Amino acid sequence: SFRMVTLRNIFQKVNITVRDSLKKLNKKAEVLIYGEDTEIDRVVGNRIIDPLLHLVKNSVAHGLEIAEDRKAVGKRVVGIISISARAEKGYVYIEITDDGQGINPDKIFATAVRKGLVSENDKMNEDDIVNLIFAPGFSTAEAVDTISGRGVGMDVVKTEISKLGGRIIINNKVGQGA
C-alpha cells in the first residue's frame, strides 16, 4: 500500500491535455472524470501517463467532430470525453470514451492498403480493421501537427500498455464514438 497512489494527479494532467488540444483544434467538449480515487502502483502510474495522453489526444483530433459537423448529424455541439477508472479483482480498468464519429473502418482499411500493410483483397472483419491503428507508423491524419499525423502513436501506446501487463480493447460505434 506504500507504493499506491490515486489516479487523481494523472487524470488532472490528462484533463489539462484535453483542454489544450480542444483549444488548438477549435473543438468543444465537456470532460467527465470518474474514479480518480482509484489506486494504482506509483511506477505503473508514471508509465501510464504518456499512453493515456496519447489516447485523449486521439479522441480530440480524430474522434470529436467540429461543431458544425456535430450539429449537421443531430448531435450536441459540445462533445463529451469521459475518462474513468475502477479497480476490480486486483486489476485497474481505465476507460476513455468520446461521443464523436467513431473509427471509420473504411478509412482505416484504405490507409492500410495505401501503406502496404494489407492487400485490397484481404478479408477482414471490422474489429481486425480497426485494430490496424496499432501498426507501427500508422496514421490517417492528412497533415502533421502538434497533436497528430506523425505516425508515432497507437503502436507505442499498445507496446507500453503491454509492457505493464495490460491490454487495450476498442469498442467502436461508427457515428457514435469509441
PDB file of C-alpha atoms in Angstrom:
ATOM      1  CA  SER A   1       0.000   0.000   0.000  1.00  0.00           C
ATOM      2  CA  PHE A   2       3.031   2.299   0.469  1.00  0.00           C
ATOM      3  CA  ARG A   3       3.597   2.299  -3.304  1.00  0.00           C
ATOM      4  CA  MET A   4      -0.024   3.042  -4.187  1.00  0.00           C
ATOM      5  CA  VAL A   5      -1.223   6.441  -5.415  1.00  0.00           C
ATOM      6  CA  THR A   6      -4.597   7.621  -6.647  1.00  0.00           C
ATOM      7  CA  LEU A   7      -5.175   8.422 -10.293  1.00  0.00           C
ATOM      8  CA  ARG A   8      -6.215  11.976  -9.348  1.00  0.00           C
ATOM      9  CA  ASN A   9      -2.953  13.685 -10.432  1.00  0.00           C
ATOM     10  CA  ILE A  10      -2.708  11.614 -13.601  1.00  0.00           C
ATOM     11  CA  PHE A  11      -6.301  12.367 -14.558  1.00  0.00           C
ATOM     12  CA  GLN A  12      -5.726  16.081 -13.894  1.00  0.00           C
ATOM     13  CA  LYS A  13      -2.781  16.046 -16.343  1.00  0.00           C
ATOM     14  CA  VAL A  14      -4.940  14.226 -18.858  1.00  0.00           C
ATOM     15  CA  ASN A  15      -7.736  16.777 -18.373  1.00  0.00           C
ATOM     16  CA  ILE A  16      -5.336  19.676 -18.984  1.00  0.00           C
ATOM     17  CA  THR A  17      -4.075  17.997 -22.162  1.00  0.00           C
ATOM     18  CA  VAL A  18      -7.639  17.511 -23.413  1.00  0.00           C
ATOM     19  CA  ARG A  19      -8.473  21.164 -22.802  1.00  0.00           C
ATOM     20  CA  ASP A  20      -5.279  22.352 -24.554  1.00  0.00           C
ATOM     21  CA  SER A  21      -5.943  20.048 -27.519  1.00  0.00           C
ATOM     22  CA  LEU A  22      -9.538  21.247 -27.806  1.00  0.00           C
ATOM     23  CA  LYS A  23      -8.362  24.866 -27.948  1.00  0.00           C
ATOM     24  CA  LYS A  24      -5.708  24.113 -30.595  1.00  0.00           C
ATOM     25  CA  LEU A  25      -8.235  22.341 -32.809  1.00  0.00           C
ATOM     26  CA  ASN A  26     -11.113  24.741 -32.097  1.00  0.00           C
ATOM     27  CA  LYS A  27     -13.388  21.966 -30.848  1.00  0.00           C
ATOM     28  CA  LYS A  28     -15.722  21.938 -27.881  1.00  0.00           C
ATOM     29  CA  ALA A  29     -16.154  19.122 -25.387  1.00  0.00           C
ATOM     30  CA  GLU A  30     -17.184  18.503 -21.834  1.00  0.00           C
ATOM     31  CA  VAL A  31     -14.659  16.364 -19.948  1.00  0.00           C
ATOM     32  CA  LEU A  32     -16.150  13.939 -17.433  1.00  0.00           C
ATOM     33  CA  ILE A  33     -13.838  12.222 -14.940  1.00  0.00           C
ATOM     34  CA  TYR A  34     -14.835   9.269 -12.792  1.00  0.00           C
ATOM     35  CA  GLY A  35     -12.880   7.069 -10.409  1.00  0.00           C
ATOM     36  CA  GLU A  36      -9.974   9.421  -9.787  1.00  0.00           C
ATOM     37  CA  ASP A  37      -9.654   7.936  -6.288  1.00  0.00           C
ATOM     38  CA  THR A  38      -8.812   4.546  -7.808  1.00  0.00           C
ATOM     39  CA  GLU A  39      -5.374   3.491  -6.603  1.00  0.00           C
ATOM     40  CA  ILE A  40      -2.551   2.307  -8.801  1.00  0.00           C
ATOM     41  CA  ASP A  41       1.079   1.378  -8.188  1.00  0.00           C
ATOM     42  CA  ARG A  42       3.244   4.528  -8.382  1.00  0.00           C
ATOM     43  CA  VAL A  43       5.586   3.028 -11.021  1.00  0.00           C
ATOM     44  CA  VAL A  44       2.657   1.932 -13.185  1.00  0.00           C
ATOM     45  CA  GLY A  45       1.116   5.381 -12.766  1.00  0.00           C
ATOM     46  CA  ASN A  46       4.278   7.068 -14.024  1.00  0.00           C
ATOM     47  CA  ARG A  47       4.471   4.760 -17.037  1.00  0.00           C
ATOM     48  CA  ILE A  48       0.820   5.035 -17.986  1.00  0.00           C
ATOM     49  CA  ILE A  49       0.689   8.827 -18.304  1.00  0.00           C
ATOM     50  CA  ASP A  50       2.055   9.038 -21.867  1.00  0.00           C
ATOM     51  CA  PRO A  51      -0.247   6.333 -23.295  1.00  0.00           C
ATOM     52  CA  LEU A  52      -3.270   7.984 -21.666  1.00  0.00           C
ATOM     53  CA  LEU A  53      -2.259  11.395 -23.024  1.00  0.00           C
ATOM     54  CA  HIS A  54      -1.961   9.937 -26.494  1.00  0.00           C
ATOM     55  CA  LEU A  55      -5.379   8.291 -26.277  1.00  0.00           C
ATOM     56  CA  VAL A  56      -7.133  11.508 -25.244  1.00  0.00           C
ATOM     57  CA  LYS A  57      -5.346  13.466 -27.969  1.00  0.00           C
ATOM     58  CA  ASN A  58      -6.671  10.918 -30.468  1.00  0.00           C
ATOM     59  CA  SER A  59     -10.186  11.394 -29.093  1.00  0.00           C
ATOM     60  CA  VAL A  60      -9.911  15.126 -29.663  1.00  0.00           C
ATOM     61  CA  ALA A  61      -8.086  15.052 -33.010  1.00  0.00           C
ATOM     62  CA  HIS A  62      -9.706  12.062 -34.702  1.00  0.00           C
ATOM     63  CA  GLY A  63     -12.862  11.282 -32.727  1.00  0.00           C
ATOM     64  CA  LEU A  64     -14.693  14.513 -31.995  1.00  0.00           C
ATOM     65  CA  GLU A  65     -16.158  16.346 -34.922  1.00  0.00           C
ATOM     66  CA  ILE A  66     -16.113  20.118 -35.261  1.00  0.00           C
ATOM     67  CA  ALA A  67     -19.253  21.875 -34.007  1.00  0.00           C
ATOM     68  CA  GLU A  68     -20.815  22.326 -37.458  1.00  0.00           C
ATOM     69  CA  ASP A  69     -20.396  18.647 -38.329  1.00  0.00           C
ATOM     70  CA  ARG A  70     -21.832  17.551 -34.979  1.00  0.00           C
ATOM     71  CA  LYS A  71     -24.838  19.802 -35.474  1.00  0.00           C
ATOM     72  CA  ALA A  72     -25.360  18.511 -39.032  1.00  0.00           C
ATOM     73  CA  VAL A  73     -25.761  14.929 -37.764  1.00  0.00           C
ATOM     74  CA  GLY A  74     -28.047  15.904 -34.889  1.00  0.00           C
ATOM     75  CA  LYS A  75     -25.533  15.794 -32.051  1.00  0.00           C
ATOM     76  CA  ARG A  76     -24.985  18.363 -29.331  1.00  0.00           C
ATOM     77  CA  VAL A  77     -22.451  20.954 -30.480  1.00  0.00           C
ATOM     78  CA  VAL A  78     -20.392  20.248 -27.359  1.00  0.00           C
ATOM     79  CA  GLY A  79     -18.967  16.732 -27.390  1.00  0.00           C
ATOM     80  CA  ILE A  80     -18.265  14.525 -24.406  1.00  0.00           C
ATOM     81  CA  ILE A  81     -14.978  12.914 -23.473  1.00  0.00           C
ATOM     82  CA  SER A  82     -15.169  10.598 -20.496  1.00  0.00           C
ATOM     83  CA  ILE A  83     -12.195   9.314 -18.513  1.00  0.00           C
ATOM     84  CA  SER A  84     -12.943   6.700 -15.895  1.00  0.00           C
ATOM     85  CA  ALA A  85     -11.173   4.159 -13.729  1.00  0.00           C
ATOM     86  CA  ARG A  86     -12.179   1.336 -11.462  1.00  0.00           C
ATOM     87  CA  ALA A  87     -10.414  -1.398  -9.553  1.00  0.00           C
ATOM     88  CA  GLU A  88     -11.803  -4.889  -9.746  1.00  0.00           C
ATOM     89  CA  LYS A  89     -10.289  -8.182  -8.560  1.00  0.00           C
ATOM     90  CA  GLY A  90      -6.727  -6.830  -8.459  1.00  0.00           C
ATOM     91  CA  TYR A  91      -6.903  -5.124 -11.845  1.00  0.00           C
ATOM     92  CA  VAL A  92      -7.378  -1.476 -12.729  1.00  0.00           C
ATOM     93  CA  TYR A  93      -9.574  -0.666 -15.696  1.00  0.00           C
ATOM     94  CA  ILE A  94      -9.171   2.726 -17.337  1.00  0.00           C
ATOM     95  CA  GLU A  95     -11.651   3.742 -19.990  1.00  0.00           C
ATOM     96  CA  ILE A  96     -11.506   6.716 -22.323  1.00  0.00           C
ATOM     97  CA  THR A  97     -14.582   7.363 -24.431  1.00  0.00           C
ATOM     98  CA  ASP A  98     -15.840  10.074 -26.729  1.00  0.00           C
ATOM     99  CA  ASP A  99     -19.165  10.668 -28.434  1.00  0.00           C
ATOM    100  CA  GLY A 100     -17.520  11.575 -31.723  1.00  0.00           C
ATOM    101  CA  GLN A 101     -17.622   9.902 -35.098  1.00  0.00           C
ATOM    102  CA  GLY A 102     -16.009   6.643 -34.046  1.00  0.00           C
ATOM    103  CA  ILE A 103     -13.310   4.930 -36.052  1.00  0.00           C
ATOM    104  CA  ASN A 104     -14.182   4.603 -39.720  1.00  0.00           C
ATOM    105  CA  PRO A 105     -13.143   1.081 -40.806  1.00  0.00           C
ATOM    106  CA  ASP A 106     -13.281   2.034 -44.497  1.00  0.00           C
ATOM    107  CA  LYS A 107     -10.824   4.886 -43.940  1.00  0.00           C
ATOM    108  CA  ILE A 108      -8.546   2.654 -41.839  1.00  0.00           C
ATOM    109  CA  PHE A 109      -8.590  -0.100 -44.469  1.00  0.00           C
ATOM    110  CA  ALA A 110      -7.912   2.326 -47.337  1.00  0.00           C
ATOM    111  CA  THR A 111      -4.985   3.856 -45.443  1.00  0.00           C
ATOM    112  CA  ALA A 112      -3.609   0.398 -44.588  1.00  0.00           C
ATOM    113  CA  VAL A 113      -3.808  -0.641 -48.257  1.00  0.00           C
ATOM    114  CA  ARG A 114      -2.107   2.588 -49.366  1.00  0.00           C
ATOM    115  CA  LYS A 115       0.698   1.994 -46.837  1.00  0.00           C
ATOM    116  CA  GLY A 116       1.094  -1.631 -47.927  1.00  0.00           C
ATOM    117  CA  LEU A 117       0.029  -3.111 -44.579  1.00  0.00           C
ATOM    118  CA  VAL A 118      -2.751  -5.171 -46.160  1.00  0.00           C
ATOM    119  CA  SER A 119      -3.935  -6.076 -49.638  1.00  0.00           C
ATOM    120  CA  GLU A 120      -7.182  -4.820 -51.153  1.00  0.00           C
ATOM    121  CA  ASN A 121      -8.238  -8.466 -51.411  1.00  0.00           C
ATOM    122  CA  ASP A 122      -7.706  -9.263 -47.728  1.00  0.00           C
ATOM    123  CA  LYS A 123     -10.885 -10.363 -46.000  1.00  0.00           C
ATOM    124  CA  MET A 124     -11.005  -8.773 -42.541  1.00  0.00           C
ATOM    125  CA  ASN A 125     -13.800  -8.202 -40.054  1.00  0.00           C
ATOM    126  CA  GLU A 126     -14.451  -4.727 -38.640  1.00  0.00           C
ATOM    127  CA  ASP A 127     -12.566  -5.383 -35.368  1.00  0.00           C
ATOM    128  CA  ASP A 128      -9.470  -6.572 -37.253  1.00  0.00           C
ATOM    129  CA  ILE A 129      -9.573  -3.499 -39.480  1.00  0.00           C
ATOM    130  CA  VAL A 130      -9.969  -1.120 -36.518  1.00  0.00           C
ATOM    131  CA  ASN A 131      -7.012  -2.800 -34.788  1.00  0.00           C
ATOM    132  CA  LEU A 132      -4.793  -1.853 -37.748  1.00  0.00           C
ATOM    133  CA  ILE A 133      -4.406   1.514 -35.997  1.00  0.00           C
ATOM    134  CA  PHE A 134      -1.839  -0.255 -33.782  1.00  0.00           C
ATOM    135  CA  ALA A 135       0.508  -0.882 -36.724  1.00  0.00           C
ATOM    136  CA  PRO A 136       3.840   0.982 -36.439  1.00  0.00           C
ATOM    137  CA  GLY A 137       3.784   4.303 -38.283  1.00  0.00           C
ATOM    138  CA  PHE A 138       0.046   4.140 -38.976  1.00  0.00           C
ATOM    139  CA  SER A 139      -1.792   7.454 -39.217  1.00  0.00           C
ATOM    140  CA  THR A 140      -4.878   8.626 -41.068  1.00  0.00           C
ATOM    141  CA  ALA A 141      -4.083  12.294 -40.407  1.00  0.00           C
ATOM    142  CA  GLU A 142      -3.799  14.215 -43.639  1.00  0.00           C
ATOM    143  CA  ALA A 143      -1.410  16.784 -42.187  1.00  0.00           C
ATOM    144  CA  VAL A 144       1.164  16.683 -39.436  1.00  0.00           C
ATOM    145  CA  ASP A 145       0.520  18.992 -36.492  1.00  0.00           C
ATOM    146  CA  THR A 146       1.390  19.130 -32.812  1.00  0.00           C
ATOM    147  CA  ILE A 147      -1.369  16.652 -31.964  1.00  0.00           C
ATOM    148  CA  SER A 148      -1.455  14.058 -34.743  1.00  0.00           C
ATOM    149  CA  GLY A 149      -0.104  12.866 -38.054  1.00  0.00           C
ATOM    150  CA  ARG A 150       3.430  11.978 -37.067  1.00  0.00           C
ATOM    151  CA  GLY A 151       2.825   8.218 -37.280  1.00  0.00           C
ATOM    152  CA  VAL A 152       4.077   7.757 -33.727  1.00  0.00           C
ATOM    153  CA  GLY A 153       1.310   6.704 -31.521  1.00  0.00           C
ATOM    154  CA  MET A 154      -1.046   3.851 -31.143  1.00  0.00           C
ATOM    155  CA  ASP A 155       1.656   1.217 -31.654  1.00  0.00           C
ATOM    156  CA  VAL A 156       3.660   2.865 -28.868  1.00  0.00           C
ATOM    157  CA  VAL A 157       0.547   3.047 -26.689  1.00  0.00           C
ATOM    158  CA  LYS A 158      -0.130  -0.668 -27.192  1.00  0.00           C
ATOM    159  CA  THR A 159       3.524  -1.578 -26.555  1.00  0.00           C
ATOM    160  CA  GLU A 160       3.683   0.432 -23.315  1.00  0.00           C
ATOM    161  CA  ILE A 161       0.396  -0.954 -22.046  1.00  0.00           C
ATOM    162  CA  SER A 162       1.552  -4.493 -22.904  1.00  0.00           C
ATOM    163  CA  LYS A 163       4.831  -3.986 -21.021  1.00  0.00           C
ATOM    164  CA  LEU A 164       2.742  -3.202 -17.943  1.00  0.00           C
ATOM    165  CA  GLY A 165       0.791  -6.427 -18.371  1.00  0.00           C
ATOM    166  CA  GLY A 166      -2.255  -4.626 -19.698  1.00  0.00           C
ATOM    167  CA  ARG A 167      -4.213  -4.704 -22.899  1.00  0.00           C
ATOM    168  CA  ILE A 168      -6.296  -2.344 -24.981  1.00  0.00           C
ATOM    169  CA  ILE A 169      -9.792  -3.112 -26.158  1.00  0.00           C
ATOM    170  CA  ILE A 170     -11.522  -0.828 -28.654  1.00  0.00           C
ATOM    171  CA  ASN A 171     -15.292  -0.592 -28.604  1.00  0.00           C
ATOM    172  CA  ASN A 172     -16.158   1.304 -31.757  1.00  0.00           C
ATOM    173  CA  LYS A 173     -19.537   2.566 -32.935  1.00  0.00           C
ATOM    174  CA  VAL A 174     -19.265   4.390 -36.241  1.00  0.00           C
ATOM    175  CA  GLY A 175     -21.029   7.730 -35.988  1.00  0.00           C
ATOM    176  CA  GLN A 176     -21.405   7.450 -32.217  1.00  0.00           C
ATOM    177  CA  GLY A 177     -17.925   7.297 -30.732  1.00  0.00           C
ATOM    178  CA  ALA A 178     -15.239   4.965 -29.476  1.00  0.00           C
TER     179      ALA A 178
END
